[in-house]
Short mmCIF file of C-alpha atoms in Angstrom, two decimals:
data_model
loop_
_atom_site.label_atom_id
_atom_site.label_comp_id
_atom_site.label_asym_id
_atom_site.label_seq_id
_atom_site.Cartn_x
_atom_site.Cartn_y
_atom_site.Cartn_z
CA MET A 1 0.00 0.00 0.00
CA ALA A 2 2.74 2.38 0.97
CA THR A 3 4.58 1.78 -2.26
CA GLU A 4 1.48 2.80 -4.11
CA ALA A 5 1.23 5.90 -1.98
CA HIS A 6 4.79 6.85 -2.89
CA GLY A 7 4.22 5.90 -6.49
CA GLU A 8 3.41 9.28 -7.95
CA GLU A 9 6.27 11.26 -6.34
CA THR A 10 8.86 11.58 -9.06
CA GLY A 11 12.06 13.51 -9.55
CA GLY A 12 14.64 14.81 -7.10
CA LEU A 13 15.67 12.98 -3.94
CA GLU A 14 13.46 10.13 -2.91
CA PHE A 15 13.23 9.38 0.77
CA HIS A 16 11.21 6.41 1.81
CA PRO A 17 12.92 5.75 5.14
CA LEU A 18 9.97 3.84 6.55
CA ASP A 19 9.37 1.47 3.64
CA GLN A 20 11.79 -1.00 5.22
CA PHE A 21 9.38 -1.53 8.08
CA ILE A 22 6.44 -2.65 5.90
CA VAL A 23 5.04 -6.02 6.87
CA LYS A 24 4.34 -8.01 3.73
CA PRO A 25 3.52 -11.63 2.99
CA LEU A 26 6.47 -13.72 1.88
CA PHE A 27 4.42 -15.56 -0.71
CA GLY A 28 1.94 -14.02 -3.09
CA GLU A 29 1.31 -10.48 -4.22
CA ALA A 30 2.69 -7.41 -2.45
CA GLY A 31 -0.72 -5.96 -1.72
CA ASP A 32 -2.28 -9.10 -0.26
CA PRO A 33 -4.03 -8.64 3.07
CA VAL A 34 -2.08 -9.78 6.11
CA ALA A 35 -4.09 -12.13 8.27
CA TRP A 36 -2.89 -13.22 11.72
CA TYR A 37 -1.63 -16.56 10.40
CA THR A 38 -0.01 -15.28 7.20
CA ILE A 39 3.66 -16.10 6.82
CA THR A 40 5.26 -12.69 6.46
CA ASN A 41 8.72 -11.21 6.64
CA VAL A 42 8.07 -10.87 10.38
CA THR A 43 7.74 -14.65 10.54
CA LEU A 44 10.92 -15.12 8.54
CA TRP A 45 13.13 -12.88 10.65
CA MET A 46 11.72 -14.11 13.94
CA ALA A 47 12.32 -17.66 12.76
CA LEU A 48 15.89 -16.70 11.89
CA ALA A 49 16.31 -15.29 15.39
CA VAL A 50 15.05 -18.59 16.82
CA ILE A 51 17.41 -20.54 14.58
CA ALA A 52 20.34 -18.37 15.60
CA ILE A 53 19.54 -18.81 19.28
CA VAL A 54 19.14 -22.56 18.89
CA ALA A 55 22.39 -22.75 16.93
CA LEU A 56 24.26 -20.81 19.59
CA PHE A 57 22.83 -22.37 22.72
CA VAL A 58 21.85 -25.88 21.71
CA PHE A 59 24.27 -26.86 18.97
CA GLY A 60 27.05 -24.69 20.35
CA SER A 61 26.98 -26.48 23.70
CA ARG A 62 26.24 -29.91 22.21
CA GLY A 63 29.65 -31.25 23.17
CA ARG A 64 29.25 -30.23 26.85
CA ALA A 65 32.98 -29.72 26.65
CA LEU A 66 34.84 -29.09 29.86
CA VAL A 67 37.19 -26.86 27.92
CA PRO A 68 34.62 -24.94 25.83
CA THR A 69 34.72 -24.49 22.10
CA ARG A 70 34.40 -20.96 20.73
CA THR A 71 30.63 -21.13 20.21
CA GLN A 72 30.02 -22.77 23.56
CA SER A 73 32.17 -20.09 25.15
CA ILE A 74 29.96 -17.34 23.71
CA GLY A 75 26.87 -19.09 25.03
CA GLU A 76 28.44 -19.48 28.45
CA ILE A 77 29.46 -15.83 28.55
CA LEU A 78 25.91 -14.72 27.68
CA TYR A 79 24.53 -17.12 30.29
CA GLY A 80 26.91 -15.91 32.98
CA PHE A 81 26.34 -12.26 32.09
CA THR A 82 22.55 -12.53 32.25
CA TYR A 83 22.60 -14.70 35.38
CA LYS A 84 24.84 -12.23 37.19
CA MET A 85 22.65 -9.35 36.06
CA VAL A 86 19.49 -11.01 37.38
CA GLU A 87 21.18 -11.93 40.64
CA ASP A 88 22.78 -8.52 41.21
CA VAL A 89 19.89 -6.28 40.16
CA ALA A 90 16.76 -8.26 41.04
CA GLY A 91 18.12 -10.24 43.98
CA LYS A 92 18.78 -13.88 44.73
CA ASP A 93 15.11 -14.88 44.89
CA ALA A 94 14.57 -13.59 41.34
CA VAL A 95 16.77 -16.35 39.93
CA LYS A 96 13.68 -18.44 39.12
CA PHE A 97 12.72 -15.75 36.58
CA PHE A 98 16.11 -16.12 34.94
CA PRO A 99 14.87 -18.21 31.96
CA TYR A 100 12.14 -15.63 31.30
CA ILE A 101 14.57 -12.72 31.30
CA MET A 102 17.08 -14.74 29.29
CA THR A 103 14.37 -15.39 26.69
CA LEU A 104 13.54 -11.69 26.38
CA PHE A 105 17.19 -10.64 26.33
CA MET A 106 18.25 -13.19 23.74
CA PHE A 107 15.26 -12.57 21.48
CA ILE A 108 15.77 -8.79 21.50
CA LEU A 109 19.54 -9.10 21.09
CA PHE A 110 19.31 -11.44 18.13
CA ALA A 111 16.40 -9.60 16.51
CA ASN A 112 18.31 -6.31 16.82
CA TYR A 113 21.47 -7.69 15.29
CA LEU A 114 19.67 -9.63 12.57
CA GLY A 115 17.75 -6.44 11.76
CA LEU A 116 21.07 -4.71 11.14
CA LEU A 117 21.88 -7.02 8.23
CA PRO A 118 21.39 -5.25 4.92
CA MET A 119 18.00 -5.96 3.25
CA SER A 120 16.73 -7.49 6.47
CA PHE A 121 13.65 -6.68 8.50
CA ALA A 122 13.98 -5.38 12.04
CA THR A 123 11.19 -7.04 13.99
CA THR A 124 11.97 -5.11 17.17
CA SER A 125 11.38 -1.79 15.38
CA HIS A 126 7.64 -2.44 15.48
CA ILE A 127 5.59 -1.01 18.30
CA ALA A 128 3.34 -4.06 18.14
CA VAL A 129 6.26 -6.36 18.98
CA THR A 130 7.88 -4.22 21.65
CA ALA A 131 4.50 -3.39 23.20
CA VAL A 132 3.74 -7.08 23.61
CA LEU A 133 7.16 -7.63 25.18
CA ALA A 134 6.75 -4.67 27.53
CA LEU A 135 3.16 -5.54 28.42
CA GLY A 136 4.28 -9.07 29.16
CA VAL A 137 6.87 -7.71 31.56
CA PHE A 138 4.34 -5.30 33.07
CA LEU A 139 1.75 -8.01 33.65
CA THR A 140 4.34 -10.45 35.00
CA VAL A 141 5.71 -7.89 37.41
CA THR A 142 2.27 -6.79 38.61
CA ILE A 143 1.00 -10.35 39.09
CA VAL A 144 4.21 -11.45 40.82
CA GLY A 145 4.05 -8.39 43.06
CA PHE A 146 0.50 -9.09 44.19
CA VAL A 147 1.03 -12.83 44.56
CA LYS A 148 4.22 -12.39 46.59
CA ASN A 149 3.22 -9.45 48.76
CA GLY A 150 -0.56 -9.30 48.56
CA ALA A 151 -1.84 -5.84 49.36
CA GLY A 152 1.65 -4.98 50.60
CA PHE A 153 2.61 -4.47 46.98
CA LEU A 154 0.67 -1.20 47.10
CA GLY A 155 3.35 0.03 49.51
CA LEU A 156 5.38 0.62 46.38
CA PHE A 157 3.23 3.71 45.81
CA TRP A 158 3.13 4.85 49.44
CA VAL A 159 6.51 6.47 50.07
CA SER A 160 6.82 6.03 53.82
CA SER A 161 10.00 8.10 54.05
CA ALA A 162 8.27 11.25 52.75
CA PRO A 163 6.32 13.73 54.95
CA LEU A 164 2.74 12.62 55.50
CA ALA A 165 1.21 15.57 53.63
CA LEU A 166 3.23 14.82 50.52
CA ARG A 167 2.45 11.11 50.41
CA PRO A 168 -0.88 11.23 48.51
CA ILE A 169 0.67 13.43 45.83
CA LEU A 170 3.69 11.16 45.61
CA ALA A 171 1.39 8.16 45.44
CA ILE A 172 -0.34 9.63 42.40
CA ILE A 173 2.99 10.37 40.76
CA GLU A 174 4.27 6.87 41.53
CA LEU A 175 1.08 5.36 40.19
CA ILE A 176 1.35 7.32 36.94
CA SER A 177 5.02 6.41 36.57
CA TYR A 178 4.15 2.79 37.20
CA PHE A 179 1.63 2.75 34.38
CA VAL A 180 3.90 4.72 32.05
CA ARG A 181 6.55 2.01 32.47
CA PRO A 182 5.30 -0.32 29.69
CA VAL A 183 4.91 2.65 27.35
CA SER A 184 8.44 3.93 27.81
CA HIS A 185 9.78 0.39 28.01
CA SER A 186 8.37 -0.49 24.59
CA ILE A 187 8.84 2.82 22.80
CA ARG A 188 12.46 3.10 23.97
CA LEU A 189 13.36 -0.15 22.22
CA GLY A 190 11.16 0.24 19.16
CA GLY A 191 11.97 3.92 18.72
CA ASN A 192 15.72 3.41 19.00
CA ILE A 193 15.77 0.67 16.42
CA MET A 194 13.36 2.47 14.09
CA ALA A 195 15.29 5.75 14.39
CA GLY A 196 18.60 4.10 13.62
CA HIS A 197 17.29 2.29 10.57
CA ALA A 198 15.42 5.35 9.31
CA VAL A 199 18.52 7.55 9.65
CA MET A 200 20.54 5.02 7.70
CA LYS A 201 17.91 5.03 4.97
CA VAL A 202 17.90 8.84 4.85
CA PHE A 203 21.67 8.89 4.37
CA ALA A 204 21.31 6.16 1.78
CA GLY A 205 18.97 8.54 -0.07
CA PHE A 206 21.67 11.24 0.01
CA ALA A 207 24.09 8.78 -1.55
CA ALA A 208 22.15 9.12 -4.82
CA VAL A 209 23.64 12.60 -5.30
CA ALA A 210 27.15 12.21 -6.68
CA ALA A 211 28.61 15.30 -4.97
CA ILE A 212 27.83 14.18 -1.45
CA SER A 213 27.79 10.43 -1.89
CA PRO A 214 31.26 9.83 -0.33
CA PHE A 215 30.13 11.77 2.74
CA ALA A 216 26.87 9.82 2.78
CA VAL A 217 28.64 6.46 2.56
CA LEU A 218 31.03 7.41 5.34
CA SER A 219 28.10 8.58 7.45
CA ILE A 220 26.25 5.33 6.89
CA THR A 221 29.35 3.44 7.99
CA ALA A 222 29.66 5.53 11.14
CA ILE A 223 25.96 5.26 11.94
CA TYR A 224 26.08 1.53 11.31
CA GLY A 225 28.81 1.28 13.92
CA LEU A 226 26.70 3.32 16.32
CA GLU A 227 23.69 1.12 15.61
CA MET A 228 25.73 -1.98 16.42
CA LEU A 229 26.31 -0.44 19.84
CA VAL A 230 22.69 0.67 20.18
CA ALA A 231 21.37 -2.79 19.29
CA GLY A 232 23.36 -4.36 22.11
CA VAL A 233 22.73 -1.58 24.61
CA GLN A 234 18.97 -1.48 23.99
CA ALA A 235 18.66 -5.22 24.50
CA TYR A 236 20.73 -4.88 27.69
CA VAL A 237 18.64 -1.94 28.87
CA PHE A 238 15.40 -3.80 28.23
CA ALA A 239 16.65 -6.79 30.20
CA ILE A 240 18.08 -4.77 33.08
CA LEU A 241 14.92 -2.65 33.38
CA THR A 242 12.94 -5.87 33.53
CA CYS A 243 15.20 -6.89 36.40
CA VAL A 244 14.67 -3.54 38.13
CA TYR A 245 10.89 -3.84 37.82
CA LEU A 246 11.10 -7.41 39.08
CA LYS A 247 13.06 -6.23 42.11
CA ASP A 248 10.27 -3.71 42.82
CA ALA A 249 7.74 -6.52 42.65
CA LEU A 250 9.71 -8.83 44.94
CA HIS A 251 10.77 -6.18 47.47
CA PRO A 252 8.26 -3.32 47.16
CA SER A 253 9.45 -1.40 50.24
CA HIS A 254 11.14 1.83 49.26
CA MET B 1 -8.01 3.46 -1.58
CA ALA B 2 -9.61 4.80 -4.73
CA THR B 3 -8.92 8.35 -3.64
CA GLU B 4 -5.19 7.78 -3.45
CA THR B 5 -4.51 8.59 -7.05
CA GLU B 6 -6.22 11.96 -7.08
CA ASN B 7 -3.63 14.16 -5.38
CA ALA B 8 -1.01 14.13 -2.68
CA ALA B 9 -3.11 15.60 0.07
CA ASP B 10 -5.90 13.20 -0.58
CA ALA B 11 -3.42 10.35 -0.70
CA ALA B 12 -2.09 11.21 2.73
CA HIS B 13 -5.59 11.56 4.05
CA GLY B 14 -6.67 8.27 2.59
CA ALA B 15 -3.62 6.49 3.92
CA ALA B 16 -4.32 7.78 7.40
CA GLU B 17 -7.85 6.52 7.15
CA ALA B 18 -6.63 3.14 5.95
CA GLY B 19 -4.67 2.71 9.18
CA GLY B 20 -1.44 4.66 8.81
CA ALA B 21 0.00 3.46 5.55
CA GLY B 22 2.53 6.26 5.93
CA MET B 23 4.00 4.65 9.01
CA PRO B 24 4.10 0.86 8.87
CA GLN B 25 4.39 0.70 12.67
CA LEU B 26 0.86 2.10 12.96
CA ASP B 27 -0.70 -0.16 10.35
CA PHE B 28 -3.03 -1.94 12.72
CA SER B 29 -4.01 -4.54 10.14
CA THR B 30 -0.63 -6.26 10.63
CA PHE B 31 -0.66 -6.18 14.43
CA GLY B 32 -2.43 -9.50 14.80
CA ASN B 33 0.10 -11.16 12.54
CA GLN B 34 3.10 -9.71 14.37
CA ILE B 35 1.75 -10.46 17.82
CA PHE B 36 0.88 -14.03 16.85
CA TRP B 37 4.30 -14.77 15.44
CA LEU B 38 6.01 -12.98 18.31
CA VAL B 39 4.18 -15.11 20.85
CA VAL B 40 5.08 -18.25 18.90
CA THR B 41 8.72 -17.15 18.77
CA LEU B 42 8.89 -16.34 22.45
CA VAL B 43 7.29 -19.62 23.44
CA VAL B 44 9.71 -21.55 21.26
CA ILE B 45 12.75 -19.68 22.58
CA HIS B 46 11.58 -20.03 26.16
CA PHE B 47 10.99 -23.74 25.69
CA VAL B 48 14.37 -24.31 24.05
CA LEU B 49 16.24 -22.25 26.61
CA SER B 50 14.55 -23.45 29.78
CA LYS B 51 14.27 -27.12 28.80
CA ILE B 52 17.50 -27.74 26.90
CA ALA B 53 20.05 -24.96 26.74
CA LEU B 54 20.12 -23.37 30.18
CA PRO B 55 20.23 -26.62 32.23
CA ARG B 56 22.95 -27.91 29.96
CA ILE B 57 25.08 -24.79 30.28
CA ALA B 58 24.48 -24.67 34.02
CA GLY B 59 25.57 -28.31 34.21
CA VAL B 60 28.71 -27.65 32.19
CA LEU B 61 29.58 -24.62 34.29
CA SER B 62 29.08 -26.41 37.61
CA GLU B 63 30.95 -29.44 36.33
CA ARG B 64 33.83 -27.21 35.34
CA GLN B 65 33.69 -25.55 38.73
CA GLY B 66 33.76 -28.98 40.36
CA THR B 67 36.70 -30.07 38.23
CA ILE B 68 38.61 -26.93 39.05
CA THR B 69 37.86 -27.33 42.75
CA SER B 70 38.89 -30.99 42.81
CA ASP B 71 42.03 -30.19 40.83
CA LEU B 72 42.88 -27.51 43.32
CA ALA B 73 42.22 -29.96 46.15
CA ALA B 74 44.48 -32.54 44.47
CA ALA B 75 47.19 -29.94 44.07
CA GLU B 76 46.80 -29.01 47.74
CA GLU B 77 47.09 -32.68 48.68
CA LEU B 78 50.23 -33.10 46.60
CA LYS B 79 51.68 -30.03 48.20
CA GLN B 80 50.90 -31.46 51.63
CA LYS B 81 52.58 -34.68 50.58
CA ALA B 82 55.68 -32.80 49.52
CA VAL B 83 55.72 -30.98 52.85
CA ASP B 84 55.33 -34.31 54.66
CA ALA B 85 58.14 -35.86 52.65
CA GLU B 86 60.38 -32.94 53.46
CA GLU B 87 59.55 -33.28 57.14
CA ALA B 88 60.24 -37.02 57.03
CA TYR B 89 63.57 -36.34 55.35
CA LYS B 90 64.44 -33.78 57.98
CA LYS B 91 63.42 -36.16 60.73
CA ALA B 92 65.51 -38.97 59.21
CA LEU B 93 68.45 -36.61 58.98
CA ALA B 94 68.06 -35.57 62.60
CA ASP B 95 67.67 -39.21 63.67
CA ALA B 96 70.79 -40.19 61.79
CA ARG B 97 72.67 -37.36 63.38
CA ALA B 98 71.46 -38.34 66.84
CA GLU B 99 72.38 -41.97 66.17
CA ALA B 100 75.83 -40.97 65.06
CA GLN B 101 76.25 -38.86 68.16
CA LYS B 102 75.06 -41.73 70.31
CA ILE B 103 77.53 -44.10 68.64
CA VAL B 104 80.32 -41.61 69.17
CA ALA B 105 79.30 -41.18 72.80
CA ASP B 106 79.10 -44.95 73.29
CA ALA B 107 82.49 -45.46 71.75
CA LYS B 108 83.85 -42.71 73.93
CA ALA B 109 82.28 -44.27 77.00
CA ASP B 110 83.68 -47.71 76.09
CA ILE B 111 87.12 -46.33 75.59
CA GLN B 112 86.80 -44.39 78.81
CA ALA B 113 85.72 -47.52 80.64
CA ASP B 114 88.62 -49.53 79.19
CA LEU B 115 90.91 -46.72 80.08
CA ASP B 116 89.53 -46.52 83.61
CA ALA B 117 89.81 -50.27 84.04
CA ALA B 118 93.37 -50.28 82.77
CA GLN B 119 94.20 -47.34 85.01
CA ALA B 120 92.58 -49.03 87.98
CA LYS B 121 94.48 -52.22 87.27
CA ALA B 122 97.70 -50.33 86.86
CA ASP B 123 96.96 -48.38 90.07
CA ALA B 124 96.27 -51.63 91.89
CA GLU B 125 99.46 -53.18 90.60
CA ILE B 126 101.41 -50.13 91.55
CA ALA B 127 99.78 -50.12 94.99
CA ALA B 128 100.59 -53.83 95.43
CA LYS B 129 104.14 -53.30 94.33
CA THR B 130 104.46 -50.32 96.63
CA ALA B 131 103.12 -52.32 99.57
CA GLU B 132 105.49 -55.14 98.76
CA SER B 133 108.39 -52.77 98.51
CA GLU B 134 107.42 -51.08 101.75
CA LYS B 135 107.20 -54.46 103.41
CA ALA B 136 110.59 -55.33 102.03
CA ILE B 137 111.93 -52.02 103.22
CA ALA B 138 110.39 -52.56 106.65
CA GLU B 139 111.95 -56.02 106.80
CA ILE B 140 115.21 -54.63 105.75
CA ARG B 141 114.88 -51.87 108.30
CA ASP B 142 113.93 -54.32 111.02
CA GLY B 143 116.77 -56.50 109.96
CA ALA B 144 119.04 -53.50 110.05
CA ILE B 145 117.89 -52.54 113.54
CA GLU B 146 118.46 -56.10 114.81
CA SER B 147 121.92 -56.16 113.27
CA THR B 148 122.62 -52.77 114.71
CA LYS B 149 121.53 -54.09 118.12
CA GLU B 150 123.76 -57.11 117.74
CA VAL B 151 126.57 -54.95 116.64
CA ALA B 152 125.95 -52.44 119.37
CA LYS B 153 125.81 -55.21 122.02
CA ASP B 154 128.85 -56.88 120.69
CA THR B 155 130.66 -53.59 120.41
CA ALA B 156 129.55 -52.56 123.85
CA LYS B 157 130.69 -55.94 125.30
CA GLU B 158 134.00 -55.67 123.54
CA ILE B 159 134.51 -52.09 124.61
CA VAL B 160 133.54 -52.99 128.17
CA ALA B 161 135.88 -56.01 128.02
CA ALA B 162 138.61 -53.92 126.52
CA MET B 163 138.30 -51.43 129.35
CA GLY B 164 138.85 -54.28 131.75
CA PHE B 165 135.50 -54.92 132.98
CA SER B 166 133.55 -58.11 132.54
CA ALA B 167 130.35 -57.11 131.13
CA ASP B 168 127.12 -58.59 132.20
CA ALA B 169 125.43 -59.59 128.97
CA ARG B 170 121.99 -58.87 130.32
CA SER B 171 122.61 -55.33 131.37
CA VAL B 172 124.36 -54.57 128.14
CA THR B 173 121.40 -55.80 126.16
CA SER B 174 118.89 -53.79 128.17
CA ALA B 175 121.06 -50.71 127.92
CA VAL B 176 121.33 -51.09 124.19
CA ASN B 177 117.62 -51.72 123.85
CA ALA B 178 116.82 -48.65 125.92
CA ARG B 179 119.11 -46.60 123.76
CA MET B 180 117.69 -47.98 120.57
CA LYS B 181 114.17 -47.15 121.67
CA GLY B 182 115.07 -43.64 122.56
CA MET C 1 6.25 22.03 -3.12
CA GLU C 2 2.70 23.23 -3.07
CA GLY C 3 0.57 21.78 -0.35
CA ASP C 4 -2.11 22.89 2.03
CA ILE C 5 -1.59 24.69 5.29
CA ALA C 6 -2.08 21.49 7.28
CA GLN C 7 0.96 19.95 5.63
CA LEU C 8 2.96 23.09 6.45
CA GLY C 9 1.94 22.71 10.06
CA GLN C 10 2.93 19.06 10.06
CA PHE C 11 6.42 19.75 8.78
CA ILE C 12 7.02 22.70 11.09
CA GLY C 13 5.79 20.66 14.02
CA ALA C 14 8.01 17.76 13.07
CA GLY C 15 10.99 20.07 12.88
CA LEU C 16 10.19 21.53 16.29
CA ALA C 17 9.83 18.06 17.74
CA GLY C 18 13.32 17.33 16.43
CA ILE C 19 14.65 19.84 19.01
CA GLY C 20 13.80 17.23 21.60
CA SER C 21 16.51 14.96 20.22
CA GLY C 22 19.09 17.64 20.94
CA ALA C 23 17.75 18.04 24.47
CA ALA C 24 17.99 14.28 25.00
CA ALA C 25 21.57 14.44 23.72
CA ILE C 26 22.35 17.03 26.41
CA GLY C 27 20.78 14.75 29.00
CA VAL C 28 22.74 11.70 27.89
CA GLY C 29 25.90 13.78 27.86
CA HIS C 30 25.23 14.88 31.44
CA VAL C 31 24.72 11.32 32.60
CA ALA C 32 27.82 9.96 30.88
CA GLY C 33 29.98 12.95 31.79
CA ASN C 34 29.08 12.86 35.46
CA PHE C 35 29.64 9.13 35.52
CA LEU C 36 33.08 9.61 34.03
CA ALA C 37 33.90 12.37 36.53
CA GLY C 38 32.85 10.15 39.39
CA ALA C 39 34.62 7.13 37.93
CA LEU C 40 37.91 9.02 37.66
CA ARG C 41 37.59 10.14 41.26
CA ASN C 42 36.91 6.61 42.52
CA PRO C 43 37.82 4.11 39.80
CA SER C 44 37.39 1.10 42.07
CA ALA C 45 33.67 1.81 42.58
CA ALA C 46 33.01 2.56 38.89
CA GLY C 47 32.84 -1.02 37.70
CA GLY C 48 29.83 -1.87 39.83
CA GLN C 49 27.86 1.12 38.60
CA THR C 50 27.92 0.43 34.86
CA ALA C 51 24.39 -0.96 35.06
CA THR C 52 23.20 2.23 36.73
CA LEU C 53 24.93 4.23 34.01
CA PHE C 54 23.08 2.37 31.29
CA ILE C 55 19.75 2.71 33.08
CA GLY C 56 20.33 6.46 33.42
CA ILE C 57 21.29 6.80 29.76
CA ALA C 58 18.26 4.75 28.74
CA PHE C 59 15.87 6.97 30.72
CA ALA C 60 17.41 10.13 29.29
CA GLU C 61 17.39 8.77 25.76
CA ALA C 62 13.82 7.47 25.93
CA LEU C 63 12.51 11.03 26.07
CA GLY C 64 14.49 11.95 23.00
CA ILE C 65 13.02 8.94 21.27
CA PHE C 66 9.56 10.18 22.27
CA SER C 67 10.19 13.49 20.50
CA PHE C 68 11.49 11.64 17.46
CA LEU C 69 8.32 9.57 17.52
CA ILE C 70 6.20 12.72 17.65
CA ALA C 71 8.09 14.02 14.63
CA LEU C 72 7.49 10.79 12.74
CA LEU C 73 3.83 10.80 13.67
CA LEU C 74 3.46 14.35 12.41
CA MET C 75 5.27 13.54 9.19
CA PHE C 76 3.65 10.26 8.29
CA ALA C 77 0.65 9.45 10.36
CA VAL C 78 -1.38 12.65 10.82
#
């Protein structure tokens, strides 16, 4: 649909920085409707992320070698890194959520890096995807908080160290910030990835002009390097914020 | 969609009505698809990680930790053994030295005893010889005194006879004896 | 380009929203700079605070991303 919308703009620079995010069916015509079961490019790149994760963690550690191979070593480093993060940030009793956080972290990490491949599709740049991830975290944290602490979980919003007169106001602010969490959590990830890819596309559009194309190519290279960093950091930030929220749920006292 | 071709403004308007064709992220018609596949993906990853990968890696890591710990323990044991061996060596050395000293002391004591015995024997012999000699000397002296008495008596008798007196043998003898005692 | 006044408003608004990115850059710079200043003062404690640094940067950057999102919405979705 979007390609049709851009169809009549002709001449001069053409910027379609958001065309890369279009969800389209892998098989069949470009304009076919996308039903919930349709196999689309989203399916393809998520499947590739799954395959990469399986290759790294299952086939990489197949040998169970005491002296690890290179692939197994990478898997062990990621495991140790995430485990230490969960233990340090969320506390020792949060270790049973470690597979959940590991799943989120690995999916986002691999989706981000696979999305950086040229001609690929960045699944984590879509609000729908990141919103589901963030809402999942939000619901998990809220349910865990109420199951673990009962009504005591509401103490999270009642800042007992503040003066009594201020507490209702602070409670409202805390409540708002609590419900803004999934919004910022999802838009931070999706927005970062989308912004990086869109900027690269904009510079790619500049590369069509011969006079500034060397500058544009150099810029794309630099931004690509930055995006490599951002892809890792955003996955890390998503995981560590999940840990922070989980710590709030397990130990709600301020 | 039919209005899209008319002009740009209408196209933008129509796209917005169709669910944000301008921004694929806001194209709600694809949300169901993305969410479905995302949930499938997450379930698969979670299953693979929690059932296969994470226990395996945890096992490998703890096994490695165990191996390292037992290796360290073995090294500690070997070190202890080396220390023990050194102590045993030192003890053997000290024992040998003490033994040697004891042997030397024994030998010295034996020699001393032999020496003492020889000395004692020699002393005894000397003492016996001395006693014998003294006895001999005493005999000789006694003999000498008797002879002197005889001589003195005889001389006294002769002198008394020479002076013209007949000497009473008894009185001469007692006189000589008295003299000799004094 | 000849468009209507609404399109003019969209583009101006998108440009104004872009200022937010610069503000977020200032915020991220503050976070990172202060972390570096503190880390140079007490390097032994810096290693344990890297997670806090990233959380701070993420919070500062999220707001810049919001302004970028507003710009995109004005450009493409309104």
